[in-house]
Every structure is written in C-alpha cells, then in structure tokens.
Amino acid sequence: MDFSMDSVRTSPLFRLVGSDHNLPEIRQLLARGEDPNRQRYGGSTPLHDALKSPEENIGVVLELINAGANVNLSTHYRGLTPLHIAVIHRKWRAVDVLIESGASVNAKDIHGNTILHSAITITMLFEPPNLKVFWPDEWIIEKLLKHEDIDFNLVDEEGDTPLMYAIKSQQENIAFKLLRNNANPNICNKASETPLHVAFAEKKVNSVELQLLINGASIYSVDKNGQTPLDILMKNGLDRRTNEWVMLILKVIAFKYNITEILKQKLERIPRLSQFFNKCVDEFIK
C-alpha cells in the first residue's frame, strides 16, 4: 500500500469526505473503483477523515461503509479506529452506524485506550480562559455500556481500567454507572493502586469512596509504597473529610468486611475512630 504524500494528492476522496454536499462526487469516485481503504501518511483512511469533520456528514460515512470501508482499521500514528475518532468528536449518529456495521467496542489504540477509556476522557476547551476540562459524553458511554460485547475491565498501558479513569478525572456519575454494570473495583494498575487507593487520595470528599466499598473494593490491597487504601485515608485524607463521612466509611467497613487485628491496631492511633469502629464491629457480631 502506498503511503507517500503523492498518493494523498492524487486521492480526491480525502478532500471530499468532510461534507455530505460532496456525495455525488464521492459516489462517482467509488463507482470508478476508488479504494475507500486507501491510507495516507499516518494511516488515516477517508472514513477516519470523514469522522473528524465538524459537519454532520453521516451520508458520507454510510457511503464509505457501504463501499467497503473497514470500520476496524487503525491509524499508524495513534492506532485509532474509526469508532475511537467518532467518540472523540462526539458524532452520535456515526457511533450508531459504526457499531451496527461491526466496529469493535473493545478496540485499543497504541496506548491501550479502549473506546470506553476515550469516551470517559473527552475534553472540552472553554475560551476564554483557554481552559480544557474533562467533559465525557454520557450518551456515548450509555451506548457502550449496553453493548453485549463490551469489556469494562480492559486496561491501558499503565494498567488503568475505565473505572480508574473515571475516578482519576473525578467523574463520579460515570464511576457509578460502571460499578452498576459490575466493573471490577479491585484491578490494580502498574503502581499496584486500586480505584479505592486513588479515591482516598483525592483532596475532597467523593461519594465514589462509599460506592467502591459497597461494591467490594479491597481495603487490604497494597500499592507499590506498601500502603493500603485505609493507610492513605488516615495519612492524607482525614483532615479533608468531615467526621460524619469518615464514620460512615468505617461503619460500612465494620459491617461488610472481615476485620483483622492489624486493621484495629492502625485505627488505635486515632482513639475516637477506634472507639467508634470497635462499637460498630461489636454491634455487627451481636
């Protein structure tokens, strides 16, 4: 396959796919045998380029797919499939069409990001003040979560799951959706962190902490620094959380988890917490 710049200049499909207004010309080219899977430098095909267009060019997308465009072909530069690009550019109708046409919902880019990872970390640029913030597309995420083949627990090159992405980017609502769909809260990344480690390390209270515990997140998992999630909470998080919130966390742990003597000894460093926790444990035993 020819990836030279000359091959791009002689392939008019690439300059036409941005708009449905060009459909007559596109159809003529395809009818004459123009290859819908021609890849230019970087590996983009006409379908990849069509999905980057700011226009609602679903007609072009359908035309290319009907002509045999490969919906799972990745670019060379970042390993992006057409579905990755449609998700990143929030093209709802294209997402629907691609999935219906057999696009893999579990495809990964060169960094191990799945379609779901990408959907969670979509950003929006607000100008001014040129502020880029996470702005996930919940419609797309719901669409992915309902797909029978979706794997919620695939990891990127750092070992992070979509659930970890949601927690790191403080997208609580997305984390709740993943947990409701049985995302595994105990998958460790390459730093041996679980989602609960990361949640307890946050500077502000987030209700994901409680949901992780309710969904069986391990309180004994140890990260690369030898710390459990509770070690992190007691070391860095107590002064950032209300007493009532900490008590609620301890109550859930007392009622839901197997309690070790080591855990009780750690809590003894803070007498008020130790006393409350032991009372909860005693009530549960009774």
Short mmCIF file of C-alpha atoms in Angstrom, two decimals:
data_model
loop_
_atom_site.label_atom_id
_atom_site.label_comp_id
_atom_site.label_asym_id
_atom_site.label_seq_id
_atom_site.Cartn_x
_atom_site.Cartn_y
_atom_site.Cartn_z
CA MET A 1 0.00 0.00 0.00
CA ASP A 2 1.33 3.42 -0.97
CA PHE A 3 1.65 5.92 1.90
CA SER A 4 3.57 8.61 0.01
CA MET A 5 2.42 12.22 0.02
CA ASP A 6 1.92 11.93 -3.76
CA SER A 7 -0.67 9.21 -3.19
CA VAL A 8 -2.63 11.60 -0.96
CA ARG A 9 -2.62 14.38 -3.52
CA THR A 10 -3.93 12.02 -6.19
CA SER A 11 -6.73 10.66 -3.97
CA PRO A 12 -9.59 13.17 -4.13
CA LEU A 13 -11.71 11.23 -1.63
CA PHE A 14 -9.71 12.73 1.23
CA ARG A 15 -10.68 16.30 0.35
CA LEU A 16 -14.34 15.47 -0.26
CA VAL A 17 -15.39 13.39 2.76
CA GLY A 18 -15.89 16.32 5.12
CA SER A 19 -19.34 17.21 3.81
CA ASP A 20 -22.49 15.49 2.59
CA HIS A 21 -22.66 18.18 -0.10
CA ASN A 22 -19.91 16.25 -1.89
CA LEU A 23 -21.83 12.97 -2.01
CA PRO A 24 -22.41 13.00 -5.80
CA GLU A 25 -18.68 13.31 -6.47
CA ILE A 26 -17.85 10.71 -3.81
CA ARG A 27 -20.28 8.23 -5.36
CA GLN A 28 -18.75 8.77 -8.78
CA LEU A 29 -15.25 8.14 -7.45
CA LEU A 30 -16.28 4.99 -5.61
CA ALA A 31 -18.17 3.74 -8.66
CA ARG A 32 -14.99 4.18 -10.71
CA GLY A 33 -13.09 1.99 -8.25
CA GLU A 34 -11.54 4.48 -5.83
CA ASP A 35 -10.36 2.48 -2.79
CA PRO A 36 -12.27 3.52 0.39
CA ASN A 37 -9.49 1.91 2.45
CA ARG A 38 -6.62 3.86 0.92
CA GLN A 39 -4.39 5.03 3.78
CA ARG A 40 -2.49 8.25 3.59
CA TYR A 41 0.62 9.13 5.59
CA GLY A 42 -0.18 8.35 9.23
CA GLY A 43 -2.64 5.65 8.28
CA SER A 44 -5.86 7.65 8.04
CA THR A 45 -8.45 6.44 5.56
CA PRO A 46 -11.25 8.54 4.05
CA LEU A 47 -13.51 7.16 6.81
CA HIS A 48 -11.17 8.39 9.55
CA ASP A 49 -11.09 11.82 7.93
CA ALA A 50 -14.86 11.94 7.48
CA LEU A 51 -15.33 11.32 11.20
CA LYS A 52 -13.08 14.26 12.08
CA SER A 53 -15.29 16.68 10.17
CA PRO A 54 -17.23 19.24 12.25
CA GLU A 55 -20.16 18.74 9.88
CA GLU A 56 -22.95 16.19 10.35
CA ASN A 57 -21.80 14.14 7.37
CA ILE A 58 -23.48 10.84 8.16
CA GLY A 59 -24.30 10.38 4.46
CA VAL A 60 -20.59 10.24 3.63
CA VAL A 61 -19.94 7.81 6.48
CA LEU A 62 -22.68 5.48 5.24
CA GLU A 63 -21.50 5.74 1.64
CA LEU A 64 -17.93 4.80 2.57
CA ILE A 65 -19.04 1.86 4.73
CA ASN A 66 -21.39 0.60 2.01
CA ALA A 67 -18.46 0.79 -0.42
CA GLY A 68 -16.39 -1.49 1.82
CA ALA A 69 -14.59 0.87 4.19
CA ASN A 70 -13.02 -1.14 7.01
CA VAL A 71 -14.65 0.02 10.26
CA ASN A 72 -11.86 -1.54 12.35
CA LEU A 73 -8.80 -0.26 10.50
CA SER A 74 -6.40 1.61 12.82
CA THR A 75 -4.24 4.61 12.02
CA HIS A 76 -0.47 4.13 12.26
CA TYR A 77 0.26 7.19 14.36
CA ARG A 78 -2.01 6.59 17.37
CA GLY A 79 -3.73 3.35 16.49
CA LEU A 80 -7.15 4.98 16.39
CA THR A 81 -10.06 3.11 14.85
CA PRO A 82 -12.96 4.96 13.22
CA LEU A 83 -15.01 4.35 16.38
CA HIS A 84 -12.32 5.98 18.55
CA ILE A 85 -12.48 9.05 16.32
CA ALA A 86 -16.29 9.17 16.24
CA VAL A 87 -16.36 9.04 20.04
CA ILE A 88 -13.67 11.69 20.48
CA HIS A 89 -15.57 14.01 18.10
CA ARG A 90 -18.96 13.21 19.72
CA LYS A 91 -20.57 12.08 16.47
CA TRP A 92 -23.59 10.21 17.83
CA ARG A 93 -25.11 9.06 14.55
CA ALA A 94 -21.74 7.86 13.32
CA VAL A 95 -21.19 5.93 16.57
CA ASP A 96 -24.51 4.17 15.99
CA VAL A 97 -23.71 3.36 12.37
CA LEU A 98 -20.19 2.12 13.11
CA ILE A 99 -21.33 -0.20 15.90
CA GLU A 100 -24.16 -1.54 13.74
CA SER A 101 -21.58 -2.15 11.00
CA GLY A 102 -19.39 -4.31 13.25
CA ALA A 103 -16.93 -1.83 14.76
CA SER A 104 -15.23 -3.38 17.78
CA VAL A 105 -16.24 -1.70 21.03
CA ASN A 106 -13.13 -3.13 22.70
CA ALA A 107 -10.53 -1.89 20.20
CA LYS A 108 -7.40 -0.30 21.71
CA ASP A 109 -5.15 2.48 20.48
CA ILE A 110 -1.35 2.31 20.77
CA HIS A 111 -1.57 3.38 24.43
CA GLY A 112 -4.09 0.69 25.28
CA ASN A 113 -7.03 3.08 25.44
CA THR A 114 -10.30 1.38 24.57
CA ILE A 115 -13.33 3.16 23.15
CA LEU A 116 -14.67 3.43 26.71
CA HIS A 117 -11.43 4.95 28.02
CA SER A 118 -11.66 7.53 25.24
CA ALA A 119 -15.32 8.31 25.93
CA ILE A 120 -14.59 9.00 29.60
CA THR A 121 -11.67 11.33 28.96
CA ILE A 122 -13.13 13.51 26.20
CA THR A 123 -12.24 17.12 26.95
CA MET A 124 -13.85 20.45 26.11
CA LEU A 125 -11.91 23.66 25.57
CA PHE A 126 -13.56 26.73 27.07
CA GLU A 127 -12.38 30.03 25.58
CA PRO A 128 -11.64 32.23 27.34
CA PRO A 129 -9.80 31.38 29.58
CA ASN A 130 -8.49 28.55 27.34
CA LEU A 131 -9.44 26.03 29.99
CA LYS A 132 -9.55 22.37 28.99
CA VAL A 133 -11.73 20.21 31.24
CA PHE A 134 -12.99 16.64 31.18
CA TRP A 135 -16.44 16.58 29.59
CA PRO A 136 -17.45 12.95 28.96
CA ASP A 137 -20.32 12.20 26.61
CA GLU A 138 -22.80 10.25 28.71
CA TRP A 139 -24.95 9.29 25.72
CA ILE A 140 -21.99 7.54 24.11
CA ILE A 141 -20.99 5.92 27.41
CA GLU A 142 -24.53 4.59 27.93
CA LYS A 143 -24.48 3.24 24.37
CA LEU A 144 -21.22 1.42 25.04
CA LEU A 145 -22.32 0.05 28.41
CA LYS A 146 -25.38 -1.54 26.82
CA HIS A 147 -23.36 -3.36 24.16
CA GLU A 148 -23.28 -7.11 24.80
CA ASP A 149 -19.60 -7.41 23.87
CA ILE A 150 -18.24 -4.54 25.96
CA ASP A 151 -15.48 -5.41 28.42
CA PHE A 152 -15.49 -2.87 31.27
CA ASN A 153 -12.25 -4.16 32.72
CA LEU A 154 -9.71 -3.79 29.91
CA VAL A 155 -6.62 -1.83 30.94
CA ASP A 156 -4.43 0.73 29.19
CA GLU A 157 -0.63 0.64 29.04
CA GLU A 158 -0.46 1.85 32.66
CA GLY A 159 -2.88 -0.82 33.84
CA ASP A 160 -5.75 1.63 34.37
CA THR A 161 -9.33 0.50 33.74
CA PRO A 162 -12.14 2.79 32.58
CA LEU A 163 -13.29 2.84 36.23
CA MET A 164 -9.87 4.15 37.26
CA TYR A 165 -10.10 6.81 34.54
CA ALA A 166 -13.49 7.92 35.85
CA ILE A 167 -12.15 8.22 39.40
CA LYS A 168 -8.91 9.96 38.44
CA SER A 169 -10.84 12.52 36.38
CA GLN A 170 -13.41 12.91 39.19
CA GLN A 171 -16.32 11.78 37.03
CA GLU A 172 -18.40 10.33 39.87
CA ASN A 173 -21.52 9.74 37.80
CA ILE A 174 -19.56 7.72 35.25
CA ALA A 175 -17.92 5.69 38.02
CA PHE A 176 -21.38 4.89 39.43
CA LYS A 177 -22.56 3.70 36.00
CA LEU A 178 -19.55 1.42 35.66
CA LEU A 179 -19.99 -0.05 39.13
CA ARG A 180 -23.69 -0.66 38.46
CA ASN A 181 -22.59 -2.60 35.39
CA ASN A 182 -20.27 -4.77 37.50
CA ALA A 183 -16.95 -3.13 36.67
CA ASN A 184 -14.27 -4.77 38.81
CA PRO A 185 -13.17 -2.38 41.62
CA ASN A 186 -10.10 -4.46 42.50
CA ILE A 187 -7.97 -4.35 39.36
CA CYS A 188 -4.55 -2.92 40.21
CA ASN A 189 -2.59 -0.72 37.82
CA LYS A 190 1.18 -0.86 37.34
CA ALA A 191 1.64 1.17 40.52
CA SER A 192 -0.39 -1.53 42.32
CA GLU A 193 -3.09 1.06 43.00
CA THR A 194 -6.75 0.13 43.07
CA PRO A 195 -9.57 2.60 42.45
CA LEU A 196 -10.02 2.83 46.24
CA HIS A 197 -6.39 3.91 46.72
CA VAL A 198 -6.96 6.71 44.22
CA ALA A 199 -10.34 7.72 45.65
CA PHE A 200 -8.98 8.01 49.20
CA ALA A 201 -6.03 10.06 47.91
CA GLU A 202 -8.37 12.73 46.49
CA LYS A 203 -8.29 16.09 48.23
CA LYS A 204 -12.06 16.34 48.52
CA VAL A 205 -14.83 14.00 49.62
CA ASN A 206 -16.37 12.00 46.83
CA SER A 207 -19.23 9.57 47.14
CA VAL A 208 -17.37 7.08 44.92
CA GLU A 209 -15.45 6.02 48.04
CA LEU A 210 -18.62 4.65 49.58
CA GLN A 211 -19.80 3.03 46.35
CA LEU A 212 -16.47 1.27 45.93
CA LEU A 213 -16.73 -0.16 49.44
CA ILE A 214 -20.34 -1.24 48.89
CA ASN A 215 -19.22 -2.96 45.69
CA GLY A 216 -16.49 -4.93 47.44
CA ALA A 217 -13.34 -2.87 46.87
CA SER A 218 -10.47 -4.42 48.83
CA ILE A 219 -9.35 -2.50 51.91
CA TYR A 220 -6.26 -4.68 52.25
CA SER A 221 -4.74 -4.33 48.77
CA VAL A 222 -1.21 -2.87 48.98
CA ASP A 223 0.25 -0.37 46.49
CA LYS A 224 3.91 -0.06 45.45
CA ASN A 225 4.59 2.00 48.59
CA GLY A 226 3.19 -0.71 50.84
CA GLN A 227 0.05 1.29 51.65
CA THR A 228 -3.50 0.02 51.84
CA PRO A 229 -6.36 2.37 50.91
CA LEU A 230 -7.04 2.97 54.62
CA ASP A 231 -3.39 3.88 55.19
CA ILE A 232 -3.81 6.59 52.56
CA LEU A 233 -7.07 7.78 54.09
CA MET A 234 -5.58 8.01 57.59
CA LYS A 235 -2.36 9.63 56.37
CA ASN A 236 -3.72 12.24 53.99
CA GLY A 237 -7.48 12.24 53.95
CA LEU A 238 -8.93 12.62 57.42
CA ASP A 239 -8.47 16.37 57.60
CA ARG A 240 -10.17 16.74 54.20
CA ARG A 241 -13.30 14.84 55.20
CA THR A 242 -15.98 15.53 57.77
CA ASN A 243 -16.08 13.40 60.87
CA GLU A 244 -19.54 12.15 59.84
CA TRP A 245 -18.25 10.98 56.46
CA VAL A 246 -15.31 9.10 57.98
CA MET A 247 -17.65 7.46 60.48
CA LEU A 248 -19.90 6.34 57.63
CA ILE A 249 -16.93 4.79 55.82
CA LEU A 250 -15.89 2.95 58.98
CA LYS A 251 -19.42 1.72 59.57
CA VAL A 252 -19.60 0.20 56.07
CA ILE A 253 -16.22 -1.47 56.61
CA ALA A 254 -17.28 -2.85 60.01
CA PHE A 255 -20.48 -4.35 58.63
CA LYS A 256 -19.22 -5.60 55.26
CA TYR A 257 -15.59 -6.70 55.65
CA ASN A 258 -13.58 -9.28 57.54
CA ILE A 259 -11.78 -7.30 60.23
CA THR A 260 -8.18 -8.10 61.11
CA GLU A 261 -6.28 -7.22 64.26
CA ILE A 262 -3.81 -5.24 62.16
CA LEU A 263 -6.64 -3.02 60.96
CA LYS A 264 -7.83 -2.44 64.52
CA GLN A 265 -4.29 -1.58 65.60
CA LYS A 266 -3.98 1.01 62.84
CA LEU A 267 -7.18 2.69 63.97
CA GLU A 268 -5.94 2.80 67.56
CA ARG A 269 -3.68 5.69 66.52
CA ILE A 270 -6.85 7.79 66.46
CA PRO A 271 -8.78 6.90 69.64
CA ARG A 272 -12.12 8.44 68.61
CA LEU A 273 -12.17 6.45 65.39
CA SER A 274 -11.02 3.27 67.08
CA GLN A 275 -13.74 3.52 69.72
CA PHE A 276 -16.46 4.12 67.13
CA PHE A 277 -15.20 1.35 64.85
CA ASN A 278 -14.99 -1.24 67.62
CA LYS A 279 -18.52 -0.35 68.68
CA CYS A 280 -19.74 -0.95 65.10
CA VAL A 281 -17.93 -4.27 64.95
CA ASP A 282 -19.42 -5.36 68.28
CA GLU A 283 -22.92 -4.42 67.10
CA PHE A 284 -22.45 -6.47 63.95
CA ILE A 285 -21.24 -9.52 65.92
CA LYS A 286 -24.28 -9.33 68.18
#
